[in-house]
Amino acid sequence: MDDIVVSLKNITKRFPGIVANDRVNFELRRGEVHTLLGENGAGKSTLMNILDGIYQPDEGEIYINGKLVEIKNPSDAMRLGIGMIHQHFMLVETLTVLENVILGLAEQGLYINKKEISKRIEEVSDRYNLCINPSTKIWQLSVGEQQRVEIIKTLFRGAQILILDEPTAVLTPQEVEVSFEIYKQMIEEGKSIIFISHKLNEVMDISDRITVLRKGKYIGTVDTDKITEKELATMMVGREVLFRLERKPHERKDKVLQVSNLKALDDKGLLALNGLNLEVFSGEIYGLAGVAGNGQKILSEAIAGLRKVIDGKITIAGKDLTNASASEIFAHGVSYIPPDRLKMGLVPNLSSVDNAILRRYYKPPIYNRHLINYSEAERYAKKLIEEYDIMVPREDAPVKLLSGGNMQKLLLAREISEQPKLLIAVHPTRGLDVGATEFVRRELLKQRDNGVAVLLISEDLDEIFMISDRIGVIYEGQILDTFDIKEAKIEKVGLLMAGMKSEREFSEQVCSTV
Amino acid sequence: MISFKGINPLAAYKALLIGAFGSTYTFSETIVAATPLILIATGLVLVFNMKFWNIGAYGQYIMGAIFSSYFALNVSPSVSPWILLPVMCVASIIGGAIWALIPAFMKLVWEVNEVISTLLLNYIALYILKYLMYGPWRNPTSHGFPLSKMFAANAQLPRIWPHTRVHLGIVFAIIIVFLMYFIIKKTRFGYETRVIGENSTAARYAGISIFRNTMLAMAISGGIAGLAGMAQVSGVIHLLQLEINPNYGYTAIIVAWLASLNPIAVLLVSILLGGIEAGGSQIQMMMHVPYGIVGVIESSILFALLGGEIFKTFRVKFRRRG
């Protein structure tokens, strides 16, 4: 028994309206990587936030090293040797690595021995091959490196148990491999890791044991070597999952979108698109792969007319629409599924009806004799809701009450119903459960079969490989290369996402900051 | 607070109620006070729905009063009221609208915070009024008081309830309330303002012009506040003076919130707060409680309301610490 470092027994946590954790059990042995697997909303993060002291459980017991404990806040957790690395880093961008580590230290005297700490950071960095230079400023680091800084911070606080909340979501495939090496090193030193993820292949790769949660309930714990990916997926979703989607051969026809030599600035006024070229044809899905922040969002906004470009040209169906207004571009047949549905695509506090008519409230029959005909609007909303099987409490309830999947369905239904020539879909399945994800992907394929040009921008490489006909890789505001799906290799795309043309270049890059 | 003065607060509240609704006359005074509140608050409902925090109704009201008074004081008494009164209405609306468009424009073009700009414009409006009242527009026979000449009969809004000060303005107010309800609920403009207020990014995404809609909404909001100013000078006081109760511009903010930004509810809440305003002068006379207590009561109501919102939005759980 003494090798069990964490034991959570019958943990129940209720939030208004839902039970996030319903009598969940979890056990972590010393020196193992134990994955917590589940769909979005399965209660993984809630459970870990309980272990980290951010939430208090309503029922249940927590044992650390065999002792019953109460964890009231993250400092309690830290004292017990538990450190959590969140999805969103808690780093001060303008400060150096050293300064960030100092900020994270538990005990600070009046005098801080910077030299000493700096030396210790280098030691830790060498030991785990983290390649972090203490005097670099955070903003100069890549996302993967920032994550390693978070790990250093946690190690400095003396963590023996590390909780990693979806650490790979923001990394390229190669960076993922590097972090897995680091985890293995830490395990060898007797630390234990709780790994949160919903990516099956990674989970199979890294973990010793897997605990599956579904809808807040504990489904079971299995040894990784005694289960297949497929069985795991069934445990996670509760039914069989199709890993492949049926696809008709793709018929490429007219050029719908042409972007040439596009330059645009981001919100900070920095050059985010640097002479980007792109073509999308009707009847194809063009998948744009890339690590977040390489200009994807800016590109989608520029095409949709939501961001001015400083140079270059955007042509849609043969018409020059560079710097045209959003409504003009929409009128020319461009529908847009923005990356953040709550921020841009929908109006959370307004009803499903108001949201459904956002694209046609000024067109007959909904707009009739200078007024909005709300019974017509309601009829239209009901039609969408029925056709796309959207679950709403009532049509006049605010859409913020819908689940993420149903919100996205409503948004997708609205945009598709405008019969666009070009459909821009940015992270269309982010945060959705498996069922809704499948639905969205099928819909995108259906649009493609109907001759729509689809520009799919996603961070999920599996998704891009699953439904695209051509794949482009964006890096620092340029498209480095474009492949036909038949020739595309996931390793090659992964390297390009990191801005590197070859495997050799990558291994050199890893330690370039030292 | 009332009891600190050694007066039974319950008795004071009773006096307040009687002062507001106790007799035909006091009730009519409540209506007189409610009229500008209804008008201004209805205009505020529109812009508050857009999350444009116009607290400049005070200044817009003053400008409306000044613009309309210009015609009242300068047009010959022989001109028909059928011409002069509509001219004064239009002038007041323009005056209020200009005062509202300045901060709207500054916000849209230079991103100047509207709370600060509307507030500062209130002071400018007040000082313009002061200048006129102590300067060019002062009645030479007013013994130095900051008053203009009396308006001639053709510049006075007709009284519609004999022997009281209730004037035609209340009819305007009721019409505008229902018009506003219709605008917000049924028109394209109303829909667009709702989308802008709830999510301006989504509005941009849908191609809704934030500039055009915000300018229009502020012009309407300020215009109505200006009209309220005209109704006050032309319907109640019959002259322009320094004391034209511009505080209605602030009280109306409370009205709009109490009515949870629903124009129809504005009607009822205005009568309630109009009653407190009217009754306030009553308790001052009867109980020697200072009139300032009205402000205290109104603010307490708003605080209670905002506090209540917290309970509506979040569920608060009380429990013993384990």
Coordinates of N, CA and C in Angstrom, one line a residue, chain B residues 13 25 39 68 84 100 110 155 157 178 209 244 246 260 262-263 298 319 322:
Chain B
Y13 N -42.4 58.3 6.4 CA -42.7 57.6 5.2 C -44.2 57.8 4.9
Y25 N -54.6 66.8 -5.6 CA -53.5 67.8 -6.0 C -52.1 67.1 -5.9
L39 N -39.9 60.5 -19.8 CA -39.3 60.8 -21.1 C -37.8 60.4 -21.1
S68 N -35.1 75.4 -26.7 CA -36.6 75.7 -26.9 C -36.8 77.1 -26.4
L84 N -45.4 77.8 -33.0 CA -44.3 78.0 -32.1 C -44.0 76.7 -31.3
A100 N -25.8 64.8 -27.1 CA -25.6 63.4 -26.9 C -24.7 62.9 -28.0
W110 N -12.6 58.1 -31.2 CA -11.4 58.2 -30.4 C -11.4 57.3 -29.2
A155 N -46.2 80.2 -26.0 CA -45.0 79.3 -25.8 C -45.2 78.4 -24.6
L157 N -46.9 75.1 -23.0 CA -47.6 73.8 -23.3 C -49.0 73.9 -22.5
F178 N -44.6 54.0 -25.6 CA -45.1 52.8 -26.5 C -44.4 52.8 -27.8
S209 N -23.6 48.0 -38.6 CA -22.8 49.2 -38.4 C -22.9 49.7 -36.9
I244 N -34.1 74.3 -12.9 CA -35.1 73.7 -13.7 C -35.1 72.2 -13.4
P246 N -32.7 69.8 -13.2 CA -31.9 68.9 -14.1 C -31.6 67.6 -13.4
S260 N -35.8 47.6 -15.2 CA -35.0 46.6 -15.9 C -35.0 46.9 -17.4
N262 N -37.1 48.2 -19.4 CA -38.3 47.9 -20.2 C -39.1 49.2 -20.2
P263 N -39.4 49.7 -21.4 CA -40.1 51.0 -21.5 C -41.4 51.1 -20.8
E298 N -33.9 57.3 -2.9 CA -33.7 56.8 -4.3 C -32.5 56.0 -4.4
R319 N -23.2 28.4 4.8 CA -23.0 27.2 5.5 C -21.9 27.4 6.6
G322 N -16.5 24.1 8.1 CA -16.3 22.8 8.6 C -15.1 22.7 9.5

